Coordinates of C-alpha atoms and ligand atoms in Angstrom, one line a residue:
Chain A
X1 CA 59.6 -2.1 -15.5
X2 CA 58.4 0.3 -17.9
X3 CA 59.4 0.2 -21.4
X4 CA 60.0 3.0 -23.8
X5 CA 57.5 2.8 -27.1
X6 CA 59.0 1.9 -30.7
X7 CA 59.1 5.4 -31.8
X8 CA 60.9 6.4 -28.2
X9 CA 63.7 3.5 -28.9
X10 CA 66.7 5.3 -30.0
X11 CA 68.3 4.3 -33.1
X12 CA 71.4 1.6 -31.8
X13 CA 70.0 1.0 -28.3
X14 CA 71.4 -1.4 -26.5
X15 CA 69.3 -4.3 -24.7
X16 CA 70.9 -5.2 -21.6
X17 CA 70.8 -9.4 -21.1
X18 CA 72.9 -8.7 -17.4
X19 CA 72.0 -6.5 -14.8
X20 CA 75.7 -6.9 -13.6
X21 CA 78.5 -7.0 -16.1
X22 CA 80.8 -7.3 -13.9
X23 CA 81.3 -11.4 -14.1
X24 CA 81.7 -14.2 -16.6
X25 CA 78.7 -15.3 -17.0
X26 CA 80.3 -18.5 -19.0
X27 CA 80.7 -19.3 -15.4
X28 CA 77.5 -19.5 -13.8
X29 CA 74.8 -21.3 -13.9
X30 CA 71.6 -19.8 -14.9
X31 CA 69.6 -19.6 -10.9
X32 CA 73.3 -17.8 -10.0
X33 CA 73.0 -14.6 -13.0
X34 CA 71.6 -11.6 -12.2
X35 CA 69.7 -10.9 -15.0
X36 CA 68.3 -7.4 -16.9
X37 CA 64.4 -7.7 -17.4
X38 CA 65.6 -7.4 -20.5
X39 CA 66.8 -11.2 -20.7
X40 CA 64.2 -13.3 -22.4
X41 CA 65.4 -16.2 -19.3
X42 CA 63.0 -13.5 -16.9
X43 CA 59.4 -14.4 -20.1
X44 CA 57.7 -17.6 -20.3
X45 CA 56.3 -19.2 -23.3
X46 CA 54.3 -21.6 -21.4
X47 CA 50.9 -20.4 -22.6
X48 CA 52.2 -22.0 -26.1
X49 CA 51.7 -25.3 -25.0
X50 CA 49.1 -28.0 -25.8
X51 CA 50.7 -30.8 -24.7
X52 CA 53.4 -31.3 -22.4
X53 CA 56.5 -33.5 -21.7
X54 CA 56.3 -35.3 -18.1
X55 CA 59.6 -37.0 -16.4
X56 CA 60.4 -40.2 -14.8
X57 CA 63.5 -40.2 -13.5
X58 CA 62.9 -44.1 -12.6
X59 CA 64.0 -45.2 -16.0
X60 CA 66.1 -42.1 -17.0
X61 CA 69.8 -43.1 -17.8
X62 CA 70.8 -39.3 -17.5
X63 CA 71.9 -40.0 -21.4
X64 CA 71.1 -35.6 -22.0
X65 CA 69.8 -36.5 -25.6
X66 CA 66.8 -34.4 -24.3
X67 CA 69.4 -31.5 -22.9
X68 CA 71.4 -31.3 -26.5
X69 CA 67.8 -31.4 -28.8
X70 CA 66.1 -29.4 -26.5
X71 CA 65.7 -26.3 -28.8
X72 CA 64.2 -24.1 -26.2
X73 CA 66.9 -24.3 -23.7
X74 CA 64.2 -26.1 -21.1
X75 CA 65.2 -29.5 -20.1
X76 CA 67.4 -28.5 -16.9
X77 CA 70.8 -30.8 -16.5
X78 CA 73.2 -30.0 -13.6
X79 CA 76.7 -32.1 -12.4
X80 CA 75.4 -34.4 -15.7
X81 CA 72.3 -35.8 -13.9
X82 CA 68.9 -34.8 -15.8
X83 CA 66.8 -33.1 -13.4
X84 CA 63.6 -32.1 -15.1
X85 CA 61.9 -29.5 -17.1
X86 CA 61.6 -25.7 -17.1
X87 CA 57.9 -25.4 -17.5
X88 CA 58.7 -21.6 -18.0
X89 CA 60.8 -22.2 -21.4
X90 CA 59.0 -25.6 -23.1
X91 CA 56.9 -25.2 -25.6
X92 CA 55.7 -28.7 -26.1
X93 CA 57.1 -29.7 -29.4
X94 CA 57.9 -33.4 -28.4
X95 CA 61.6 -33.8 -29.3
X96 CA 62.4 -34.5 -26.1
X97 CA 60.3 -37.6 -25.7
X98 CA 61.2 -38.7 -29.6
X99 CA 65.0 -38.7 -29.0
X100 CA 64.4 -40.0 -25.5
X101 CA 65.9 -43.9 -25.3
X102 CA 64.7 -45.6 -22.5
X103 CA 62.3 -48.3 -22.5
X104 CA 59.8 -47.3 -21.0
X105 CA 60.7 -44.0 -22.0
X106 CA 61.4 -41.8 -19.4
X107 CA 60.0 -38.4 -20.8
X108 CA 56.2 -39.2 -22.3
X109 CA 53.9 -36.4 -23.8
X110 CA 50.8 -35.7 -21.8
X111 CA 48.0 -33.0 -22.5
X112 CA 48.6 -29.5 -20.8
X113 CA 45.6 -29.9 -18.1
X114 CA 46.3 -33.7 -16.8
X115 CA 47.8 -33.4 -13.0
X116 CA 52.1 -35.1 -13.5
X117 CA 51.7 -36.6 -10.0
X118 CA 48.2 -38.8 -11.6
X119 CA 50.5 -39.6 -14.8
X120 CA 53.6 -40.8 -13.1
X121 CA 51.5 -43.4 -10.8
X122 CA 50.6 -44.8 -13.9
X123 CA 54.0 -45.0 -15.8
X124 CA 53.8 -47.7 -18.2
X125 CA 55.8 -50.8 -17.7
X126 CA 58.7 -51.7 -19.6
X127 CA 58.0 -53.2 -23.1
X128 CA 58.7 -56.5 -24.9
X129 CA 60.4 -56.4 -27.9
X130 CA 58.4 -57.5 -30.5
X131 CA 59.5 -60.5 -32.6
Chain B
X1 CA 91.5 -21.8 -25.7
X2 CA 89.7 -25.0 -26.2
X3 CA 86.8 -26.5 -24.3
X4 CA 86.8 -30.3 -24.3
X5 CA 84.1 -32.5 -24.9
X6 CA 84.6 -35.5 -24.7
X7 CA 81.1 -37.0 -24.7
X8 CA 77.2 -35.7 -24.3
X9 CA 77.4 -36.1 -20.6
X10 CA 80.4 -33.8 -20.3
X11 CA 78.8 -31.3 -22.8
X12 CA 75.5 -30.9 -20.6
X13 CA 77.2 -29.5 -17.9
X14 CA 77.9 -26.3 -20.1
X15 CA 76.3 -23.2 -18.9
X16 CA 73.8 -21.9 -21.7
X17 CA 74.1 -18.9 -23.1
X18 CA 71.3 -19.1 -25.5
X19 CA 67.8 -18.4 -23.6
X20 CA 64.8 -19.7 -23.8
X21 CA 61.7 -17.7 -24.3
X22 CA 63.1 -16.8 -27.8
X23 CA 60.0 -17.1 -30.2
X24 CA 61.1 -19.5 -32.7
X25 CA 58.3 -22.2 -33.2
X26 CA 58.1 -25.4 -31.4
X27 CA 60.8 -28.2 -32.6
X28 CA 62.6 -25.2 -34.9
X29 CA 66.2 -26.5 -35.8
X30 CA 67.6 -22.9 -35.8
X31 CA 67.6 -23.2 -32.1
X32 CA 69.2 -26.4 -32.1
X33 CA 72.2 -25.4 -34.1
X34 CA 72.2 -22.1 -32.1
X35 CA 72.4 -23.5 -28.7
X36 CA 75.6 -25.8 -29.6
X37 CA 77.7 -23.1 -30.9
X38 CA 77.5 -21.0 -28.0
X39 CA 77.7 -24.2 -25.7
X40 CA 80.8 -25.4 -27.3
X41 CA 83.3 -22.6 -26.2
X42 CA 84.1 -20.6 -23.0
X43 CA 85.4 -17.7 -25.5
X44 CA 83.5 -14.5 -25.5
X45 CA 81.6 -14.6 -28.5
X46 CA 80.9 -11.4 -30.6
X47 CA 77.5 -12.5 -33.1
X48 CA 76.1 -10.6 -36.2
X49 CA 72.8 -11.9 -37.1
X50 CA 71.0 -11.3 -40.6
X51 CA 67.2 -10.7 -40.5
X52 CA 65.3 -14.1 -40.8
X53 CA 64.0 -16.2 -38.4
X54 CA 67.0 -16.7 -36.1
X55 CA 67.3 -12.8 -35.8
X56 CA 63.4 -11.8 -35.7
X57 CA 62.4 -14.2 -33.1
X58 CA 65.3 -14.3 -30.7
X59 CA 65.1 -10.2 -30.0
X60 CA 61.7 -9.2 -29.8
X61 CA 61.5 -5.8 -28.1
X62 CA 62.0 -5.8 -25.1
X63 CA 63.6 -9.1 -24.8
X64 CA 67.1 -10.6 -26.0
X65 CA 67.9 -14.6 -25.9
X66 CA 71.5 -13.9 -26.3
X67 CA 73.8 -14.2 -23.3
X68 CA 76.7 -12.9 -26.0
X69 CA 77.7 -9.5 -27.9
X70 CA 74.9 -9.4 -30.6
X71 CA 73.8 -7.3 -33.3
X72 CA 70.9 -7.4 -35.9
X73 CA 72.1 -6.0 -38.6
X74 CA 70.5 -5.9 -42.8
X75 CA 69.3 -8.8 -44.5
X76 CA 72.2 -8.7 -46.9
X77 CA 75.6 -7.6 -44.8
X78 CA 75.8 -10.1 -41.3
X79 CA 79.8 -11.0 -43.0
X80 CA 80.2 -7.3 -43.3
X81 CA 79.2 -6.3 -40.1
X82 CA 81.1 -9.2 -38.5
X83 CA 84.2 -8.0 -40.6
X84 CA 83.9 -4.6 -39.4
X85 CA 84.2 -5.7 -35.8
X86 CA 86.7 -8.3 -36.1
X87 CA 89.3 -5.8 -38.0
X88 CA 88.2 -2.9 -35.5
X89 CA 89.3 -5.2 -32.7
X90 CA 92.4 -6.0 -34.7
X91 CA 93.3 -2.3 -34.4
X92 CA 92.0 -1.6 -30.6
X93 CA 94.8 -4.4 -29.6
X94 CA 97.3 -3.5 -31.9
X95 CA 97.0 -0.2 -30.4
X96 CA 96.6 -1.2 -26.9
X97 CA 93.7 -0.1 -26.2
X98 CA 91.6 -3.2 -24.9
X99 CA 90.9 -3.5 -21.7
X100 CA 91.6 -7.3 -21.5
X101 CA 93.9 -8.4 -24.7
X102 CA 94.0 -12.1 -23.3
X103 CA 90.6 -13.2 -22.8
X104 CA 90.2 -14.4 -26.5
X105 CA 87.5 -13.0 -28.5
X106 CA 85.4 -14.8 -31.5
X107 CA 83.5 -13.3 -34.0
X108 CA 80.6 -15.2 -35.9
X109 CA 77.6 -14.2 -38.3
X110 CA 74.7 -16.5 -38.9
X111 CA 72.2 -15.8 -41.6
X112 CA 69.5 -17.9 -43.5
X113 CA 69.8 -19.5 -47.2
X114 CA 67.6 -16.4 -48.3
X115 CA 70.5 -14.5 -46.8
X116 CA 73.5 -16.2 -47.4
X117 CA 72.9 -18.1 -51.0
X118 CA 71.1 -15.0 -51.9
X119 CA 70.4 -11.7 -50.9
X120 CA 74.1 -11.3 -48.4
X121 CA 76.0 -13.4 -51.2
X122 CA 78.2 -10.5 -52.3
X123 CA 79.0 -9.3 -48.8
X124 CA 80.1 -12.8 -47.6
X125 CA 82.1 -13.7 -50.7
X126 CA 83.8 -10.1 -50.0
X127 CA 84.0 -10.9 -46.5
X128 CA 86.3 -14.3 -47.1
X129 CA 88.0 -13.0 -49.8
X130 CA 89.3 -10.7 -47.6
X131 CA 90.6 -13.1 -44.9
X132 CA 88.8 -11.7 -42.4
X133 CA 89.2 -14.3 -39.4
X134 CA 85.5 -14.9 -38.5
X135 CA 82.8 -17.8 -38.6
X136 CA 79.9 -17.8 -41.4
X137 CA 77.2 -20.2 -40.4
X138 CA 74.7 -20.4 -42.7
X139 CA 71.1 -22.0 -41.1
X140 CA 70.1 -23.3 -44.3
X141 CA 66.0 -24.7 -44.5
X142 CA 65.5 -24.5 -48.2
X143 CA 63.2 -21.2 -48.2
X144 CA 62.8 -17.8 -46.8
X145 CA 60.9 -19.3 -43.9
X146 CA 60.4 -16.4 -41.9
X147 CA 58.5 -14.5 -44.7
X148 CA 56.1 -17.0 -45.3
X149 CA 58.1 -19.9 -47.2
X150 CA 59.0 -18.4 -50.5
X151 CA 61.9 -19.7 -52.8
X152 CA 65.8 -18.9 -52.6
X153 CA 68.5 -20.9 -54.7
X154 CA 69.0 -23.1 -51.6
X155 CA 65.5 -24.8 -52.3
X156 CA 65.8 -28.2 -53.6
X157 CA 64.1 -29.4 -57.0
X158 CA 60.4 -30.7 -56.5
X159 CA 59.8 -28.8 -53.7
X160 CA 56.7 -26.8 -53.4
X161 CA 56.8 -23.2 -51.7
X162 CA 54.5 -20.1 -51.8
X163 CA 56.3 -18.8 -55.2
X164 CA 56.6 -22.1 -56.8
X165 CA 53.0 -24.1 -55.9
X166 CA 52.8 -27.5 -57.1
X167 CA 49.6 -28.1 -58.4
X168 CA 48.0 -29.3 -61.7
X169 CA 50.7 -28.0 -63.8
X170 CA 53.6 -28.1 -61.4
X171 CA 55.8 -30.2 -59.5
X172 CA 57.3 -27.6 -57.5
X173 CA 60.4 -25.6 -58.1
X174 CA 62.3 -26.4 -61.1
X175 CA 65.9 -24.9 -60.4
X176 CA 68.4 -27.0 -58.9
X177 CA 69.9 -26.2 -55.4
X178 CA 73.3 -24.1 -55.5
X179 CA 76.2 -25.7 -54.3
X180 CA 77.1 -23.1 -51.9
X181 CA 79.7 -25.4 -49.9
X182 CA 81.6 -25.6 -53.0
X183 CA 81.1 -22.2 -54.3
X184 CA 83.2 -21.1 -50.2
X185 CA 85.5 -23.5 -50.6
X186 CA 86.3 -22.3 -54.0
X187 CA 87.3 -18.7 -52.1
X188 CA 90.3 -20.6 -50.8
X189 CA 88.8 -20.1 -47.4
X190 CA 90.6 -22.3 -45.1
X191 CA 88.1 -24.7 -43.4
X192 CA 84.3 -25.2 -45.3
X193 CA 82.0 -27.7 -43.5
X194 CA 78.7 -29.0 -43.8
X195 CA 76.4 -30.0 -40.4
X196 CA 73.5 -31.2 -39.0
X197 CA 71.9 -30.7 -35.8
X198 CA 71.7 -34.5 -35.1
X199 CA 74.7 -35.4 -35.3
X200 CA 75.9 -33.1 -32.7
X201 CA 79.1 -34.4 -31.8
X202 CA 80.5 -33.8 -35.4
X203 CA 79.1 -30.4 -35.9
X204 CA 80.8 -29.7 -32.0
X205 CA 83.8 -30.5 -33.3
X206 CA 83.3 -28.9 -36.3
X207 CA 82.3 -26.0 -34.7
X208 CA 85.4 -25.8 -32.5
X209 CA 87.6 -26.2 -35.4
X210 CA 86.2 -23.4 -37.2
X211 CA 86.4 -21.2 -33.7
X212 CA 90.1 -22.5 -33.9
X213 CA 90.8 -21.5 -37.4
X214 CA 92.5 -18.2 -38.4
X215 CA 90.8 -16.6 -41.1
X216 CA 87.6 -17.2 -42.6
X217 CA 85.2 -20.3 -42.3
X218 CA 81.6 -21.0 -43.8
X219 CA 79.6 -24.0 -42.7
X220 CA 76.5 -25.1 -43.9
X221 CA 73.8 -26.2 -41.0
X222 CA 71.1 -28.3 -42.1
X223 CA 68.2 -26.6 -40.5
X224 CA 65.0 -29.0 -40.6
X225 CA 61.9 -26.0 -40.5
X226 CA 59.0 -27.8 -39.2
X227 CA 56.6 -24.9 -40.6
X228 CA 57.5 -24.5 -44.1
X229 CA 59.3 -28.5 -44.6
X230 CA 55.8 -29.0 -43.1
X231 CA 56.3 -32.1 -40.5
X232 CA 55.4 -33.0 -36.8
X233 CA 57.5 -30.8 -34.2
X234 CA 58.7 -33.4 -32.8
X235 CA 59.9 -35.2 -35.7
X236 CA 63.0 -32.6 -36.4
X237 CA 65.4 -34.9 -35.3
X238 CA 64.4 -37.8 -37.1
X239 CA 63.9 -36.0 -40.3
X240 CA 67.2 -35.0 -40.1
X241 CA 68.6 -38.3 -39.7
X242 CA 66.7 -39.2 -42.6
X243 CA 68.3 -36.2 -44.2
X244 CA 71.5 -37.3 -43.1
X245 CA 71.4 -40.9 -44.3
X246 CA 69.5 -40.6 -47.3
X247 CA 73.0 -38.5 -48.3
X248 CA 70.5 -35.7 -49.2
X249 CA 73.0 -33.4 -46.6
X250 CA 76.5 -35.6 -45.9
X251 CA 78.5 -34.0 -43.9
X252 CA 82.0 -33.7 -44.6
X253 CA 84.5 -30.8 -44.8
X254 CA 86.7 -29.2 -46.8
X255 CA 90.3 -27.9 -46.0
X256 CA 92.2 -25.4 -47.9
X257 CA 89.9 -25.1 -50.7
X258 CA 90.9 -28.4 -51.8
X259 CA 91.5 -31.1 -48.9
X260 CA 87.9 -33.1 -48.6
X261 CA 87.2 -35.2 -45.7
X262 CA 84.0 -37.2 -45.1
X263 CA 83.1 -36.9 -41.5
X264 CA 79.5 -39.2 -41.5
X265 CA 79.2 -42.5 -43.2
X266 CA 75.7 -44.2 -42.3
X267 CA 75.9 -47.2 -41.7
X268 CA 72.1 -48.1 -43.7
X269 CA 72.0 -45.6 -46.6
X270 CA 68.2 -45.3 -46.3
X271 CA 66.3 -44.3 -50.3
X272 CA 66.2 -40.3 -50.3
X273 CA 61.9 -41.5 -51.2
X274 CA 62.0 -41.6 -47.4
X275 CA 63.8 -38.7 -46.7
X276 CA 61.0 -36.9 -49.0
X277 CA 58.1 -39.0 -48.1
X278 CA 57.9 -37.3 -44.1
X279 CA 57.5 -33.9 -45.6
X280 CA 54.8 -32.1 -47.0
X281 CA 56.5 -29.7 -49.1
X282 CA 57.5 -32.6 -51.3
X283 CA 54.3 -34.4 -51.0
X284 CA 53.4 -34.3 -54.5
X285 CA 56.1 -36.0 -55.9
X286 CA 54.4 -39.4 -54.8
X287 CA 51.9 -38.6 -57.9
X288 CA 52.4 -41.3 -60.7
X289 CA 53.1 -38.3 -63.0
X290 CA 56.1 -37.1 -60.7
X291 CA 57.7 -40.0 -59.9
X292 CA 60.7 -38.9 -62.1
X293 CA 61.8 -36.5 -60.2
X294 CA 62.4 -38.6 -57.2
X295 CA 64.4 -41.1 -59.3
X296 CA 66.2 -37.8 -60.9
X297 CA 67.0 -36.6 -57.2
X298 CA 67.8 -40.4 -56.2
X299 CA 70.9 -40.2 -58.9
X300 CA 71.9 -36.5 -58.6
X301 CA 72.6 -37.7 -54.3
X302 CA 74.2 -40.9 -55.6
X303 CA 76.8 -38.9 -58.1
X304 CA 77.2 -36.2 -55.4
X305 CA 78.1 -39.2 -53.4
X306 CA 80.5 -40.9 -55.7
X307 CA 82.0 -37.1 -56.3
X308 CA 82.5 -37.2 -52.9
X309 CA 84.2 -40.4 -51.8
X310 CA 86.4 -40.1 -55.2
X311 CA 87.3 -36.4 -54.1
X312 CA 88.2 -37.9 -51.0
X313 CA 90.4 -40.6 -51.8
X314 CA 92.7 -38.3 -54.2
X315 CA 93.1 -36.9 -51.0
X316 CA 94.5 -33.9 -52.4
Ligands
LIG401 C1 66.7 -6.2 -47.9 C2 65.6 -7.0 -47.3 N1 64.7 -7.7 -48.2 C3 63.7 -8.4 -47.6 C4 63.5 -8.4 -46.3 C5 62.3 -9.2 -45.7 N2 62.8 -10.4 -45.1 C6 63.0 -10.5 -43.8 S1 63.3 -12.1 -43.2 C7 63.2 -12.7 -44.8 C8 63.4 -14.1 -45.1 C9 64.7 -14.7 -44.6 O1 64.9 -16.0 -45.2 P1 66.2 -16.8 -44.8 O2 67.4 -15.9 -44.9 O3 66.2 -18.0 -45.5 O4 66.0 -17.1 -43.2 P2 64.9 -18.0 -42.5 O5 63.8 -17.1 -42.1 O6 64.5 -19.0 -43.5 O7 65.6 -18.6 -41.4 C10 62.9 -11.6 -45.7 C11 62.7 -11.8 -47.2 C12 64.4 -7.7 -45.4 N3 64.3 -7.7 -44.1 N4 65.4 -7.0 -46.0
LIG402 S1 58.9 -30.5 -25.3 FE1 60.3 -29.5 -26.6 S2 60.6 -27.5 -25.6 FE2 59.7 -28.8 -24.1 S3 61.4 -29.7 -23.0 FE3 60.9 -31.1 -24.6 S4 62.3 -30.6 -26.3 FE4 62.3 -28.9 -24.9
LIG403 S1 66.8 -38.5 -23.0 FE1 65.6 -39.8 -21.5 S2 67.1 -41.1 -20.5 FE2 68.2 -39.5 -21.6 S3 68.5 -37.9 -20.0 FE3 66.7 -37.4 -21.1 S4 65.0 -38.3 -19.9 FE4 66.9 -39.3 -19.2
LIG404 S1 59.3 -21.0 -39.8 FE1 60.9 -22.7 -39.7 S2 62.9 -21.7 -39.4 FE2 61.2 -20.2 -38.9 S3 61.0 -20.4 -36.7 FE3 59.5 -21.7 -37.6 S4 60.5 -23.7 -37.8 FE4 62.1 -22.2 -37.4
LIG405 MG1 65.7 -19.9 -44.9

C-alpha cells in the first residue's frame, strides 16, 4: 500500500482502522476483522524486544492476570483459557511474568535469541516455600 | 446497556478494541488504563484525545490503535472537542437524523496531568460546568512525560524532573500537588473517582459507572510512567500497588459533589518510604539532608487519609 507524504495528508483525514464497516466489530474476535492497513493490529513491534516472555501452559491456572496487565494488547485469551503470546505485539517489558502467580511460574523471561522449545524442556520445578 | 463482569476470567473474553503496535514504551501504564475502558463496554465509543503520550504514540502516521471513533485534537481542548460532539449528537437525534438512535453512543476524552491539571484546565472546568454528559479521564504520571519529563502541578513534592533537578541545592520540586479530584468534584459534577490500573476490578466498575452516569464525570488514573518515574518495566504493577497501599493514590469516589465513598482499604498500609524508595525520580530524598521531606509527605498522606475516612463517615 502506498502512503501519501505529510505535506500530501489533507488537513482532517481520516485513518481507516476497518476495511469493512459494515459490522460490529465489538463482536468479533480479532483473526475474524477485516482490517484497513491502516490498523496498527496489521505492524509489529517485535524488533523492540531484548528479552522475551516464554509460556508453560503446564502450570498455567488460566488466572488472565497476564491478559488484563498486558499493556500491549499481546497475551492472546480465548473462551477464558490463556493461549499464548502474540510475538507480533509484545515488547518484552516483563509484566506479564511479574503479575504471573503460579509456582513455578508459568510465563518466565528468556533472552530474545534462545530457541522456547530448549527453554520449556527445562522448566523449573516447583519451589519450596522458604521458612 | 451494561456489560457484566463478574470476575477477570469473564472479562478476558472481551474483544479488544485497543491494538497493539501502538508505540507507547514497554510496561507504559497509559495502555493499561486504556485497554480496560474500551474492554469494559459493548457501547460504541466516540474518544477525544489531548496531545501527550497516549495521543502521540497510539496514531503514528499511517497507523491507528484505536478500534473506536477517535480524534486528536489540541493540547488544551480534548473536554471541548468531546462537548462538541456529544451536544452535536444531541441535536442529530432530536432531529431524527441518526441512522441508528438505539445503539447507545458514549463519549470520553483522555488527556495527561500536563493537560488536564494544566494547560486544558479551563476547557474541562467549562466542559462540566456545562453538564455536558461525557467522561474525563485524566492519565495522570506526575510530569509532561512525553516532552521529556518536565513539571506540571500534578508532580508530587520532592520529585526531581528536567525543570526542577535535584542536585546540590535541591530536593526536587518544591510545589505541592493540586488536588484535582477535589477541585471536579467541587463543579458539582455528578460522579468524581480516583483509579489505578492494578486494581482493575474497581476502576471497571468505576469505569462503568461513569459510562452509566448522565452528565459529566472526571476520574483520575494513576498512571505509573516507567521512563520519567524511572523503574524496571516490569515493575509497573507493583509500583502501583505500592502506590496504592502506601495511600499515596486511595481510591475512592465522590458522588454529587459531596457524597465520599472509599472504594480500596489495604489490608497492610505499607510506609509511603517504600512507595518512593522503587523510583528514581525520588531517589534523592534518601540523602540524610532530605529525609524531612519524606516524613513531611509521610503526614500530608496520613491527614489526607484521616480527611478521608472522617469525610466518609459524615456520609453526607
Ligand atoms: C499548546 C501546546 N503546548 C505544548 C505542546 C507540546 N507538548 C506535546 S505533548 C506535551 C506533554 C504532555 O504531558 P501530559 O499532558 O502530562 O501527558 P503525558 O505525555 O505525560 O502522558 C507537550 C508539552 C503542544 N502540543 N501544544
Ligand atoms: S512481556 Fe509485556 S508486552 Fe509482552 S506479553 Fe508480557 S506483558 Fe505483554
Ligand atoms: S498469569 Fe500465569 S497462570 Fe495466570 S493466565 Fe497468565 S500464564 Fe496462566
Ligand atoms: S514516557 Fe511514560 S507515559 Fe510516556 S509512553 Fe513512556 S512510560 Fe508511557
Ligand atoms: Mg503526564
Amino acid at each position: 500500500m502506498e502512503y501519501k507524504g505529510w505535506d500530501q495528508v489533507e488537513v482532517g483525514a481520516v485513518v481507516p482502522s476497518f476495511a469493512d464497516t459494515s459490522c460490529d466489530i465489538v463482536d468479533l474476535k480479532q483473526e475474524d476483522r477485516n482490517y484497513a492497513q491502516t490498523n496498527s493490529y496489521t505492524a509489529s513491534v517485535a524488533d523492540w524486544r531484548v528479552f522475551k516472555p516464554v509460556f508453560s501452559k503446564d502450570s498455567c491456572i488460566d488466572c488472565q492476570n497476564c491478559w488484563v496487565f498486558c499493556p500491549d494488547t499481546a497475551i492472546v485469551a480465548r473462551d477464558k483459557n490463556m493461549l499464548g503470546i502474540d510475538y507480533d505485539h509484545c515488547k518484552g517489558c516483563g509484566i506479564c511474568a511479574e503479575v504471573c502467580p503460579t509456582n513455578p511460574k508459568s510465563l518466565i523471561m528468556f533472552s530474545e535469541n534462545v530457541d522456547n522449545d530448549t527453554v520449556l524442556s527445562q522448566w523449573p520445578e516447583k519451589k519450596k516455600k522458604e521458612k | 446497556m451494561s456489560k457484566i463482569i463478574k470476575n477477570l476470567k469473564q472479562f478476558s473474553t472481551s474483544n479488544d478494541r485497543f491494538e497493539g503496535a501502538h508505540l507507547l514504551c514497554p510496561g507504559c501504564a497509559h495502555s493499561i488504563i486504556v485497554r480496560e475502558l474500551l474492554n469494559c463496554t459493548d457501547d460504541n465509543l466516540v474518544i477525544a484525545n489531548a496531545t501527550g503520550c497516549l495521543e502521540v504514540c497510539t496514531a503514528v502516521y499511517p497507523h491507528t490503535s484505536w478500534d473506536a471513533s477517535w480524534i486528536h485534537i489540541g493540547f488544551e481542548n480534548a473536554a471541548t472537542a468531546a462537548s462538541g460532539a456529544e451536544a452535536m449528537y444531541k441535536t442529530l437525534k432530536r432531529k431524527g437524523r441518526l441512522k441508528d438512535p438505539d445503539k447507545p453512543v458514549k463519549f470520553v476524552a483522555f488527556g495527561g496531568d500536563g493537560a488536564t491539571y494544566d494547560i486544558g484546565f479551563q476547557f474541562l472546568s467549562g466542559a462540566v460546568e456545562r453538564g455536558h454528559d461525557f467522561t474525563y479521564i485524566c492519565l495522570d504520571n506526575e510530569v509532561y512525560a512525553n516532552t521529556g519529563g518536565q513539571r506540571s502541578s500534578s508532580t508530587p513534592r520532592g520529585s526531581s524532573t528536567t525543570t526542577t533537578p535535584a542536585g546540590r541545592v535541591s530536593y526536587g520540586n518544591k510545589k505541592f500537588k493540586k488536588d484535582m479530584v477535589a477541585i471536579m468534584a467541587a463543579h458539582g459534577a455528578p460522579y468524581v473517582a480516583q483509579v489505578a490500573p492494578n486494581k482493575w476490578k474497581d476502576m471497571v466498575k468505576k469505569y462503568q459507572k461513569a459510562l452509566a452516569t448522565e452528565g459529566p464525570v472526571y476520574i483520575n488514573a494513576m498512571s505509573a510512567c516507567t521512563t520519567e518515574w524511572k523503574f524496571p518495566s516490569q515493575d509497573t504493577i507493583d509500583v502501583s500497588d505500592l502506590g496504592t497501599d502506601s495511600l499515596v493514590f486511595p481510591l475512592y469516589e465522590i458522588e454529587n459533589g459531596h457524597k465520599l465513598t472509599i472504594t480500596y482499604r489495604p489490608r497492610n498500609i505499607v510506609p509511603v518510604r517504600d512507595y518512593l524508595g522503587v523510583q528514581g525520580r525520588f531517589k534523592h530524598l534518601f540523602k540524610k539532608e532530605n529525609q524531612h521531606i519524606i516524613d513531611e509527605m509521610q503526614k500530608a498522606v496520613d491527614l489526607k487519609w484521616e480527611l478521608l475516612q472522617r469525610r466518609e463517615e459524615a456520609g453526607i
